[in-house]
Amino acid sequence: EDADIGSKVIEVKAKDLDKEASLTTYRIQSGNLGLAFSIEEQTGFIRVNRELDYETIKVYTLIVQAWDGQHRNNTTVRIDILNVNDMKPQFLKEKYAATIKENFVPTYPIFRVSAVDPDIGDPSVPQN
């Protein structure tokens, strides 16, 4: 999720079994939501093209096409976005209030506040 724009994600490589020399070129055919990735036509390097956000899209499934000038073939490239701690915790209420008696020293907790971590996504699991 915090990968730099332009950083290499993976390289796709097609093997051309034809005997005559030909240059294989690559392109992303589909699945590139928001143009999040780019591919180098000559090398097959897939790179980060835009800022990624785990909370918006967790997995990209790209269909990549290889073409040797005469024949085409497709492959599927799955890119899992890893979450980073980029969101601040959120309290469950905007305000909390408690009342205790003056000069009273309790031996137990008198109040509890709760917060969730949006990076975790599920408030029912431990929030660490």
Tab-separated table of N, CA, C and O in Angstrom:
chain	number	residue	atom	x	y	z
A	1	GLU	N	0.822	-1.192	0.000
A	1	GLU	CA	0.000	0.000	0.000
A	1	GLU	C	0.864	1.253	0.000
A	1	GLU	O	0.453	2.274	-0.530
A	2	ASP	N	2.053	1.196	0.571
A	2	ASP	CA	2.907	2.382	0.596
A	2	ASP	C	4.035	2.306	-0.435
A	2	ASP	O	5.042	2.995	-0.314
A	3	ALA	N	3.845	1.492	-1.465
A	3	ALA	CA	4.868	1.363	-2.507
A	3	ALA	C	5.011	2.676	-3.271
A	3	ALA	O	4.023	3.355	-3.552
A	4	ASP	N	6.240	3.020	-3.578
A	4	ASP	CA	6.511	4.243	-4.333
A	4	ASP	C	6.008	4.115	-5.761
A	4	ASP	O	6.101	3.039	-6.378
A	5	ILE	N	5.506	5.221	-6.298
A	5	ILE	CA	5.113	5.246	-7.705
A	5	ILE	C	6.364	4.982	-8.542
A	5	ILE	O	7.418	5.553	-8.293
A	6	GLY	N	6.231	4.073	-9.477
A	6	GLY	CA	7.360	3.690	-10.323
A	6	GLY	C	8.090	2.453	-9.840
A	6	GLY	O	8.924	1.901	-10.560
A	7	SER	N	7.784	1.992	-8.629
A	7	SER	CA	8.494	0.816	-8.123
A	7	SER	C	8.020	-0.450	-8.848
A	7	SER	O	6.860	-0.596	-9.212
A	8	LYS	N	8.962	-1.362	-9.058
A	8	LYS	CA	8.690	-2.608	-9.775
A	8	LYS	C	7.922	-3.567	-8.867
A	8	LYS	O	8.287	-3.775	-7.721
A	9	VAL	N	6.852	-4.146	-9.418
A	9	VAL	CA	6.036	-5.101	-8.675
A	9	VAL	C	6.406	-6.522	-9.077
A	9	VAL	O	6.661	-7.375	-8.243
A	10	ILE	N	6.437	-6.767	-10.379
A	10	ILE	CA	6.704	-8.113	-10.904
A	10	ILE	C	7.094	-7.989	-12.374
A	10	ILE	O	6.808	-6.989	-13.020
A	11	GLU	N	7.745	-9.011	-12.879
A	11	GLU	CA	8.064	-9.068	-14.302
A	11	GLU	C	7.339	-10.262	-14.910
A	11	GLU	O	7.416	-11.365	-14.381
A	12	VAL	N	6.616	-10.019	-15.998
A	12	VAL	CA	6.013	-11.129	-16.739
A	12	VAL	C	6.904	-11.395	-17.948
A	12	VAL	O	7.498	-10.489	-18.515
A	13	LYS	N	7.010	-12.663	-18.312
A	13	LYS	CA	7.877	-13.049	-19.420
A	13	LYS	C	7.193	-14.160	-20.200
A	13	LYS	O	6.786	-15.162	-19.624
A	14	ALA	N	7.057	-13.961	-21.496
A	14	ALA	CA	6.481	-14.994	-22.360
A	14	ALA	C	7.606	-15.616	-23.176
A	14	ALA	O	8.548	-14.931	-23.585
A	15	LYS	N	7.510	-16.908	-23.403
A	15	LYS	CA	8.498	-17.609	-24.210
A	15	LYS	C	7.909	-17.818	-25.602
A	15	LYS	O	6.821	-18.373	-25.746
A	16	ASP	N	8.630	-17.364	-26.620
A	16	ASP	CA	8.176	-17.489	-28.002
A	16	ASP	C	8.858	-18.708	-28.612
A	16	ASP	O	10.078	-18.751	-28.743
A	17	LEU	N	8.062	-19.707	-28.981
A	17	LEU	CA	8.614	-20.959	-29.507
A	17	LEU	C	8.881	-20.913	-31.012
A	17	LEU	O	9.434	-21.868	-31.563
A	18	ASP	N	8.494	-19.811	-31.668
A	18	ASP	CA	8.772	-19.688	-33.106
A	18	ASP	C	10.276	-19.613	-33.330
A	18	ASP	O	11.024	-19.064	-32.538
A	19	LYS	N	10.717	-20.147	-34.475
A	19	LYS	CA	12.145	-20.148	-34.801
A	19	LYS	C	12.629	-18.776	-35.277
A	19	LYS	O	13.753	-18.388	-35.008
A	20	GLU	N	11.772	-18.046	-36.008
A	20	GLU	CA	12.202	-16.739	-36.502
A	20	GLU	C	12.236	-15.730	-35.361
A	20	GLU	O	11.462	-15.799	-34.418
A	21	ALA	N	13.175	-14.816	-35.465
A	21	ALA	CA	13.331	-13.796	-34.422
A	21	ALA	C	12.152	-12.830	-34.456
A	21	ALA	O	11.764	-12.349	-35.515
A	22	SER	N	11.590	-12.573	-33.316
A	22	SER	CA	10.517	-11.593	-33.209
A	22	SER	C	10.566	-10.978	-31.819
A	22	SER	O	11.024	-11.592	-30.867
A	23	LEU	N	10.101	-9.768	-31.739
A	23	LEU	CA	10.085	-9.044	-30.479
A	23	LEU	C	8.723	-9.238	-29.814
A	23	LEU	O	7.685	-8.980	-30.425
A	24	THR	N	8.734	-9.708	-28.569
A	24	THR	CA	7.497	-9.863	-27.811
A	24	THR	C	7.227	-8.578	-27.049
A	24	THR	O	8.113	-8.051	-26.371
A	25	THR	N	5.993	-8.069	-27.169
A	25	THR	CA	5.591	-6.879	-26.425
A	25	THR	C	4.450	-7.242	-25.475
A	25	THR	O	3.729	-8.221	-25.700
A	26	TYR	N	4.315	-6.435	-24.453
A	26	TYR	CA	3.363	-6.719	-23.384
A	26	TYR	C	2.439	-5.535	-23.170
A	26	TYR	O	2.835	-4.389	-23.337
A	27	ARG	N	1.188	-5.849	-22.760
A	27	ARG	CA	0.266	-4.795	-22.361
A	27	ARG	C	-0.735	-5.367	-21.369
A	27	ARG	O	-1.024	-6.574	-21.371
A	28	ILE	N	-1.237	-4.479	-20.520
A	28	ILE	CA	-2.274	-4.879	-19.570
A	28	ILE	C	-3.599	-4.770	-20.297
A	28	ILE	O	-3.997	-3.702	-20.742
A	29	GLN	N	-4.258	-5.895	-20.445
A	29	GLN	CA	-5.508	-5.967	-21.195
A	29	GLN	C	-6.712	-5.541	-20.368
A	29	GLN	O	-7.592	-4.853	-20.852
A	30	SER	N	-6.750	-5.968	-19.090
A	30	SER	CA	-7.891	-5.630	-18.236
A	30	SER	C	-7.527	-5.813	-16.767
A	30	SER	O	-6.477	-6.366	-16.450
A	31	GLY	N	-8.411	-5.336	-15.904
A	31	GLY	CA	-8.243	-5.498	-14.457
A	31	GLY	C	-7.440	-4.402	-13.794
A	31	GLY	O	-7.252	-4.431	-12.579
A	32	ASN	N	-6.988	-3.432	-14.560
A	32	ASN	CA	-6.139	-2.376	-14.022
A	32	ASN	C	-7.004	-1.219	-13.515
A	32	ASN	O	-7.027	-0.133	-14.096
A	33	LEU	N	-7.706	-1.467	-12.406
A	33	LEU	CA	-8.636	-0.486	-11.850
A	33	LEU	C	-7.915	0.805	-11.489
A	33	LEU	O	-6.889	0.783	-10.812
A	34	GLY	N	-8.441	1.916	-11.960
A	34	GLY	CA	-7.852	3.216	-11.663
A	34	GLY	C	-6.466	3.415	-12.249
A	34	GLY	O	-5.745	4.303	-11.824
A	35	LEU	N	-6.102	2.569	-13.208
A	35	LEU	CA	-4.754	2.620	-13.808
A	35	LEU	C	-3.674	2.584	-12.734
A	35	LEU	O	-2.684	3.316	-12.789
A	36	ALA	N	-3.861	1.708	-11.760
A	36	ALA	CA	-2.945	1.605	-10.627
A	36	ALA	C	-1.560	1.119	-11.040
A	36	ALA	O	-0.575	1.409	-10.366
A	37	PHE	N	-1.479	0.392	-12.160
A	37	PHE	CA	-0.209	-0.188	-12.593
A	37	PHE	C	0.075	0.166	-14.047
A	37	PHE	O	-0.837	0.464	-14.817
A	38	SER	N	1.342	0.128	-14.397
A	38	SER	CA	1.758	0.284	-15.786
A	38	SER	C	2.646	-0.903	-16.120
A	38	SER	O	3.169	-1.577	-15.231
A	39	ILE	N	2.794	-1.159	-17.407
A	39	ILE	CA	3.684	-2.239	-17.832
A	39	ILE	C	4.640	-1.682	-18.883
A	39	ILE	O	4.236	-0.902	-19.755
A	40	GLU	N	5.900	-2.053	-18.761
A	40	GLU	CA	6.879	-1.660	-19.770
A	40	GLU	C	6.690	-2.600	-20.959
A	40	GLU	O	6.851	-3.818	-20.834
A	41	GLU	N	6.338	-2.026	-22.077
A	41	GLU	CA	5.976	-2.800	-23.264
A	41	GLU	C	7.060	-3.788	-23.696
A	41	GLU	O	6.765	-4.907	-24.101
A	42	GLN	N	8.316	-3.399	-23.601
A	42	GLN	CA	9.412	-4.242	-24.092
A	42	GLN	C	9.913	-5.256	-23.069
A	42	GLN	O	10.415	-6.313	-23.447
A	43	THR	N	9.801	-4.933	-21.775
A	43	THR	CA	10.386	-5.800	-20.747
A	43	THR	C	9.372	-6.644	-19.985
A	43	THR	O	9.735	-7.663	-19.401
A	44	GLY	N	8.120	-6.203	-19.917
A	44	GLY	CA	7.119	-6.904	-19.116
A	44	GLY	C	7.161	-6.538	-17.641
A	44	GLY	O	6.477	-7.155	-16.830
A	45	PHE	N	7.960	-5.518	-17.276
A	45	PHE	CA	7.981	-5.062	-15.884
A	45	PHE	C	6.664	-4.354	-15.574
A	45	PHE	O	6.284	-3.414	-16.259
A	46	ILE	N	5.998	-4.827	-14.529
A	46	ILE	CA	4.790	-4.154	-14.051
A	46	ILE	C	5.216	-3.280	-12.883
A	46	ILE	O	5.885	-3.733	-11.959
A	47	ARG	N	4.815	-2.000	-12.963
A	47	ARG	CA	5.221	-1.018	-11.958
A	47	ARG	C	3.994	-0.318	-11.373
A	47	ARG	O	2.943	-0.266	-11.996
A	48	VAL	N	4.169	0.219	-10.156
A	48	VAL	CA	3.122	1.013	-9.526
A	48	VAL	C	2.994	2.322	-10.303
A	48	VAL	O	3.988	3.013	-10.533
A	49	ASN	N	1.773	2.631	-10.713
A	49	ASN	CA	1.515	3.825	-11.514
A	49	ASN	C	0.814	4.924	-10.717
A	49	ASN	O	0.917	6.094	-11.060
A	50	ARG	N	0.083	4.534	-9.690
A	50	ARG	CA	-0.660	5.484	-8.842
A	50	ARG	C	-0.575	5.026	-7.395
A	50	ARG	O	-0.255	3.879	-7.114
A	51	GLU	N	-0.949	5.924	-6.498
A	51	GLU	CA	-0.976	5.581	-5.082
A	51	GLU	C	-1.965	4.441	-4.845
A	51	GLU	O	-3.082	4.463	-5.358
A	52	LEU	N	-1.552	3.442	-4.071
A	52	LEU	CA	-2.400	2.286	-3.767
A	52	LEU	C	-3.029	2.478	-2.389
A	52	LEU	O	-2.423	3.076	-1.505
A	53	ASP	N	-4.231	1.949	-2.199
A	53	ASP	CA	-4.926	2.072	-0.921
A	53	ASP	C	-5.595	0.752	-0.579
A	53	ASP	O	-6.595	0.376	-1.200
A	54	TYR	N	-5.036	0.046	0.401
A	54	TYR	CA	-5.553	-1.249	0.833
A	54	TYR	C	-7.016	-1.164	1.250
A	54	TYR	O	-7.791	-2.080	0.993
A	55	GLU	N	-7.382	-0.057	1.904
A	55	GLU	CA	-8.758	0.075	2.380
A	55	GLU	C	-9.756	0.212	1.235
A	55	GLU	O	-10.944	-0.025	1.413
A	56	THR	N	-9.292	0.573	0.044
A	56	THR	CA	-10.160	0.706	-1.123
A	56	THR	C	-10.146	-0.558	-1.981
A	56	THR	O	-11.198	-1.086	-2.322
A	57	ILE	N	-8.961	-1.028	-2.356
A	57	ILE	CA	-8.821	-2.232	-3.182
A	57	ILE	C	-7.711	-3.093	-2.595
A	57	ILE	O	-6.564	-2.659	-2.489
A	58	LYS	N	-8.056	-4.320	-2.218
A	58	LYS	CA	-7.104	-5.226	-1.583
A	58	LYS	C	-6.373	-6.123	-2.587
A	58	LYS	O	-5.264	-6.566	-2.320
A	59	VAL	N	-7.008	-6.415	-3.723
A	59	VAL	CA	-6.431	-7.325	-4.715
A	59	VAL	C	-6.727	-6.800	-6.117
A	59	VAL	O	-7.845	-6.369	-6.398
A	60	TYR	N	-5.719	-6.849	-6.960
A	60	TYR	CA	-5.889	-6.543	-8.388
A	60	TYR	C	-5.648	-7.842	-9.152
A	60	TYR	O	-4.700	-8.570	-8.859
A	61	THR	N	-6.499	-8.105	-10.128
A	61	THR	CA	-6.309	-9.260	-11.004
A	61	THR	C	-6.166	-8.718	-12.423
A	61	THR	O	-7.153	-8.325	-13.056
A	62	LEU	N	-4.929	-8.682	-12.885
A	62	LEU	CA	-4.626	-8.130	-14.197
A	62	LEU	C	-4.580	-9.232	-15.243
A	62	LEU	O	-4.068	-10.324	-14.976
A	63	ILE	N	-5.117	-8.963	-16.407
A	63	ILE	CA	-4.927	-9.839	-17.564
A	63	ILE	C	-3.866	-9.160	-18.428
A	63	ILE	O	-4.062	-8.033	-18.890
A	64	VAL	N	-2.737	-9.830	-18.591
A	64	VAL	CA	-1.619	-9.286	-19.349
A	64	VAL	C	-1.490	-10.069	-20.650
A	64	VAL	O	-1.548	-11.302	-20.659
A	65	GLN	N	-1.312	-9.321	-21.724
A	65	GLN	CA	-1.197	-9.937	-23.048
A	65	GLN	C	0.236	-9.816	-23.558
A	65	GLN	O	0.867	-8.763	-23.445
A	66	ALA	N	0.726	-10.915	-24.119
A	66	ALA	CA	2.016	-10.919	-24.815
A	66	ALA	C	1.722	-11.081	-26.301
A	66	ALA	O	0.859	-11.873	-26.689
A	67	TRP	N	2.450	-10.333	-27.131
A	67	TRP	CA	2.236	-10.372	-28.579
A	67	TRP	C	3.580	-10.361	-29.277
A	67	TRP	O	4.441	-9.520	-28.986
A	68	ASP	N	3.766	-11.303	-30.202
A	68	ASP	CA	5.043	-11.386	-30.920
A	68	ASP	C	4.946	-10.830	-32.345
A	68	ASP	O	5.811	-11.088	-33.179
A	69	GLY	N	3.910	-10.069	-32.624
A	69	GLY	CA	3.712	-9.512	-33.952
A	69	GLY	C	2.779	-10.353	-34.805
A	69	GLY	O	2.228	-9.879	-35.787
A	70	GLN	N	2.588	-11.611	-34.394
A	70	GLN	CA	1.709	-12.507	-35.136
A	70	GLN	C	0.741	-13.245	-34.213
A	70	GLN	O	-0.426	-13.416	-34.538
A	71	HIS	N	1.238	-13.658	-33.058
A	71	HIS	CA	0.415	-14.434	-32.124
A	71	HIS	C	0.315	-13.714	-30.784
A	71	HIS	O	1.238	-13.048	-30.347
A	72	ARG	N	-0.849	-13.910	-30.125
A	72	ARG	CA	-1.102	-13.309	-28.819
A	72	ARG	C	-1.386	-14.418	-27.798
A	72	ARG	O	-1.918	-15.468	-28.144
A	73	ASN	N	-1.066	-14.118	-26.556
A	73	ASN	CA	-1.429	-15.014	-25.468
A	73	ASN	C	-1.611	-14.173	-24.206
A	73	ASN	O	-0.949	-13.154	-24.029
A	74	ASN	N	-2.529	-14.593	-23.343
A	74	ASN	CA	-2.830	-13.865	-22.111
A	74	ASN	C	-2.439	-14.684	-20.892
A	74	ASN	O	-2.454	-15.922	-20.931
A	75	THR	N	-2.133	-13.982	-19.822
A	75	THR	CA	-1.913	-14.613	-18.525
A	75	THR	C	-2.560	-13.743	-17.461
A	75	THR	O	-2.811	-12.553	-17.690
A	76	THR	N	-2.818	-14.326	-16.318
A	76	THR	CA	-3.412	-13.601	-15.199
A	76	THR	C	-2.331	-13.300	-14.175
A	76	THR	O	-1.551	-14.176	-13.805
A	77	VAL	N	-2.293	-12.057	-13.724
A	77	VAL	CA	-1.354	-11.629	-12.688
A	77	VAL	C	-2.172	-11.110	-11.516
A	77	VAL	O	-2.928	-10.153	-11.659
A	78	ARG	N	-2.031	-11.758	-10.370
A	78	ARG	CA	-2.739	-11.331	-9.159
A	78	ARG	C	-1.770	-10.534	-8.297
A	78	ARG	O	-0.681	-11.010	-7.975
A	79	ILE	N	-2.189	-9.334	-7.918
A	79	ILE	CA	-1.365	-8.476	-7.068
A	79	ILE	C	-2.146	-8.208	-5.786
A	79	ILE	O	-3.198	-7.567	-5.807
A	80	ASP	N	-1.635	-8.747	-4.673
A	80	ASP	CA	-2.243	-8.533	-3.357
A	80	ASP	C	-1.622	-7.294	-2.735
A	80	ASP	O	-0.394	-7.187	-2.635
A	81	ILE	N	-2.453	-6.368	-2.300
A	81	ILE	CA	-1.986	-5.152	-1.650
A	81	ILE	C	-1.875	-5.440	-0.156
A	81	ILE	O	-2.813	-5.929	0.459
A	82	LEU	N	-0.720	-5.144	0.411
A	82	LEU	CA	-0.503	-5.365	1.835
A	82	LEU	C	-0.855	-4.090	2.599
A	82	LEU	O	-0.545	-2.983	2.163
A	83	ASN	N	-1.478	-4.275	3.743
A	83	ASN	CA	-1.916	-3.150	4.553
A	83	ASN	C	-0.748	-2.584	5.360
A	83	ASN	O	0.102	-3.332	5.835
A	84	VAL	N	-0.717	-1.272	5.503
A	84	VAL	CA	0.217	-0.611	6.409
A	84	VAL	C	-0.601	0.227	7.381
A	84	VAL	O	-1.749	0.586	7.111
A	85	ASN	N	-0.003	0.526	8.501
A	85	ASN	CA	-0.704	1.303	9.534
A	85	ASN	C	-0.679	2.779	9.139
A	85	ASN	O	0.196	3.528	9.548
A	86	ASP	N	-1.667	3.169	8.331
A	86	ASP	CA	-1.693	4.540	7.830
A	86	ASP	C	-2.930	5.323	8.268
A	86	ASP	O	-3.140	6.448	7.825
A	87	MET	N	-3.729	4.739	9.138
A	87	MET	CA	-4.947	5.424	9.588
A	87	MET	C	-4.932	5.556	11.106
A	87	MET	O	-4.542	4.633	11.814
A	88	LYS	N	-5.388	6.703	11.596
A	88	LYS	CA	-5.393	6.936	13.037
A	88	LYS	C	-6.571	6.215	13.689
A	88	LYS	O	-7.620	6.026	13.067
A	89	PRO	N	-6.400	5.802	14.959
A	89	PRO	CA	-7.508	5.155	15.671
A	89	PRO	C	-8.698	6.101	15.788
A	89	PRO	O	-8.539	7.321	15.768
A	90	GLN	N	-9.877	5.510	15.923
A	90	GLN	CA	-11.091	6.296	16.063
A	90	GLN	C	-11.824	5.868	17.335
A	90	GLN	O	-12.081	4.676	17.535
A	91	PHE	N	-12.153	6.860	18.176
A	91	PHE	CA	-12.948	6.564	19.357
A	91	PHE	C	-14.370	6.227	18.924
A	91	PHE	O	-14.870	6.749	17.934
A	92	LEU	N	-15.034	5.350	19.696
A	92	LEU	CA	-16.389	4.942	19.358
A	92	LEU	C	-17.410	6.041	19.650
A	92	LEU	O	-18.482	6.062	19.061
A	93	LYS	N	-17.081	6.944	20.573
A	93	LYS	CA	-17.947	8.085	20.879
A	93	LYS	C	-17.132	9.367	20.733
A	93	LYS	O	-15.917	9.370	20.898
A	94	GLU	N	-17.837	10.454	20.482
A	94	GLU	CA	-17.159	11.741	20.364
A	94	GLU	C	-16.750	12.282	21.735
A	94	GLU	O	-15.693	12.878	21.893
A	95	LYS	N	-17.603	12.044	22.751
A	95	LYS	CA	-17.320	12.516	24.107
A	95	LYS	C	-17.579	11.391	25.101
A	95	LYS	O	-18.491	10.589	24.928
A	96	TYR	N	-16.775	11.384	26.163
A	96	TYR	CA	-16.956	10.454	27.269
A	96	TYR	C	-17.034	11.281	28.543
A	96	TYR	O	-16.374	12.319	28.662
A	97	ALA	N	-17.828	10.825	29.533
A	97	ALA	CA	-17.933	11.535	30.805
A	97	ALA	C	-18.135	10.527	31.932
A	97	ALA	O	-18.760	9.479	31.733
A	98	ALA	N	-17.591	10.852	33.088
A	98	ALA	CA	-17.761	10.003	34.270
A	98	ALA	C	-17.886	10.908	35.495
A	98	ALA	O	-17.358	12.017	35.513
A	99	THR	N	-18.560	10.387	36.502
A	99	THR	CA	-18.720	11.121	37.752
A	99	THR	C	-18.274	10.212	38.895
A	99	THR	O	-18.688	9.047	38.958
A	100	ILE	N	-17.415	10.752	39.766
A	100	ILE	CA	-17.007	9.987	40.951
A	100	ILE	C	-17.088	10.926	42.162
A	100	ILE	O	-17.047	12.157	42.024
A	101	LYS	N	-17.192	10.341	43.336
A	101	LYS	CA	-17.275	11.127	44.570
A	101	LYS	C	-15.909	11.697	44.931
A	101	LYS	O	-14.881	11.052	44.726
A	102	GLU	N	-15.942	12.870	45.495
A	102	GLU	CA	-14.725	13.530	45.946
A	102	GLU	C	-14.063	12.700	47.042
A	102	GLU	O	-14.732	12.085	47.868
A	103	ASN	N	-12.752	12.644	47.040
A	103	ASN	CA	-11.933	11.911	48.022
A	103	ASN	C	-12.172	10.404	47.996
A	103	ASN	O	-11.844	9.708	48.946
A	104	PHE	N	-12.734	9.910	46.944
A	104	PHE	CA	-12.963	8.470	46.793
A	104	PHE	C	-11.812	7.884	45.976
A	104	PHE	O	-11.492	8.373	44.902
A	105	VAL	N	-11.183	6.842	46.489
A	105	VAL	CA	-10.082	6.181	45.799
A	105	VAL	C	-10.548	4.770	45.431
A	105	VAL	O	-10.514	3.863	46.267
A	106	PRO	N	-10.984	4.585	44.196
A	106	PRO	CA	-11.489	3.260	43.817
A	106	PRO	C	-10.356	2.247	43.666
A	106	PRO	O	-9.218	2.601	43.379
A	107	THR	N	-10.704	0.994	43.850
A	107	THR	CA	-9.733	-0.097	43.673
A	107	THR	C	-10.006	-0.855	42.370
A	107	THR	O	-9.481	-1.936	42.165
A	108	TYR	N	-10.800	-0.278	41.547
A	108	TYR	CA	-11.210	-0.907	40.298
A	108	TYR	C	-11.295	0.183	39.223
A	108	TYR	O	-11.377	1.363	39.542
A	109	PRO	N	-11.302	-0.206	37.969
A	109	PRO	CA	-11.450	0.809	36.910
A	109	PRO	C	-12.801	1.494	37.043
A	109	PRO	O	-13.816	0.849	37.281
A	110	ILE	N	-12.812	2.786	36.884
A	110	ILE	CA	-14.069	3.526	37.027
A	110	ILE	C	-14.692	3.878	35.678
A	110	ILE	O	-15.843	4.294	35.615
A	111	PHE	N	-13.920	3.711	34.625
A	111	PHE	CA	-14.427	4.151	33.334
A	111	PHE	C	-13.659	3.457	32.214
A	111	PHE	O	-12.491	3.133	32.361
A	112	ARG	N	-14.312	3.243	31.107
A	112	ARG	CA	-13.656	2.613	29.961
A	112	ARG	C	-13.982	3.402	28.695
A	112	ARG	O	-15.138	3.733	28.452
A	113	VAL	N	-12.954	3.689	27.927
A	113	VAL	CA	-13.149	4.280	26.607
A	113	VAL	C	-12.720	3.240	25.582
A	113	VAL	O	-11.897	2.379	25.869
A	114	SER	N	-13.296	3.315	24.398
A	114	SER	CA	-12.984	2.332	23.365
A	114	SER	C	-12.666	3.034	22.052
A	114	SER	O	-13.277	4.054	21.713
A	115	ALA	N	-11.723	2.452	21.348
A	115	ALA	CA	-11.348	2.951	20.025
A	115	ALA	C	-11.121	1.764	19.108
A	115	ALA	O	-10.850	0.654	19.564
A	116	VAL	N	-11.265	1.995	17.826
A	116	VAL	CA	-11.001	0.957	16.826
A	116	VAL	C	-9.942	1.478	15.858
A	116	VAL	O	-9.763	2.681	15.696
A	117	ASP	N	-9.257	0.533	15.242
A	117	ASP	CA	-8.228	0.867	14.260
A	117	ASP	C	-8.788	0.584	12.868
A	117	ASP	O	-8.988	-0.577	12.509
A	118	PRO	N	-9.052	1.612	12.059
A	118	PRO	CA	-9.605	1.393	10.718
A	118	PRO	C	-8.705	0.545	9.822
A	118	PRO	O	-9.181	-0.072	8.874
A	119	ASP	N	-7.409	0.475	10.123
A	119	ASP	CA	-6.515	-0.375	9.340
A	119	ASP	C	-6.849	-1.848	9.513
A	119	ASP	O	-6.625	-2.651	8.609
A	120	ILE	N	-7.378	-2.208	10.677
A	120	ILE	CA	-7.726	-3.605	10.923
A	120	ILE	C	-9.017	-3.973	10.207
A	120	ILE	O	-9.152	-5.065	9.686
A	121	GLY	N	-9.956	-3.044	10.138
A	121	GLY	CA	-11.149	-3.256	9.343
A	121	GLY	C	-12.298	-3.937	10.044
A	121	GLY	O	-13.438	-3.711	9.718
A	122	ASP	N	-12.027	-4.789	11.024
A	122	ASP	CA	-13.083	-5.521	11.708
A	122	ASP	C	-13.063	-5.158	13.191
A	122	ASP	O	-12.168	-5.592	13.923
A	123	PRO	N	-14.019	-4.367	13.663
A	123	PRO	CA	-13.994	-3.941	15.068
A	123	PRO	C	-14.227	-5.072	16.067
A	123	PRO	O	-14.010	-4.885	17.253
A	124	SER	N	-14.634	-6.251	15.598
A	124	SER	CA	-14.902	-7.353	16.524
A	124	SER	C	-13.639	-8.144	16.879
A	124	SER	O	-13.657	-8.987	17.762
A	125	VAL	N	-12.519	-7.871	16.197
A	125	VAL	CA	-11.261	-8.571	16.506
A	125	VAL	C	-10.384	-7.672	17.362
A	125	VAL	O	-10.589	-6.452	17.415
A	126	PRO	N	-9.396	-8.243	18.066
A	126	PRO	CA	-8.510	-7.398	18.894
A	126	PRO	C	-7.887	-6.280	18.075
A	126	PRO	O	-7.459	-6.467	16.943
A	127	GLN	N	-7.850	-5.089	18.672
A	127	GLN	CA	-7.385	-3.893	17.956
A	127	GLN	C	-5.907	-3.594	18.201
A	127	GLN	O	-5.385	-2.624	17.673
A	128	ASN	N	-5.246	-4.397	19.014
A	128	ASN	CA	-3.805	-4.253	19.307
A	128	ASN	C	-3.493	-2.854	19.756
A	128	ASN	O	-2.684	-2.149	19.308
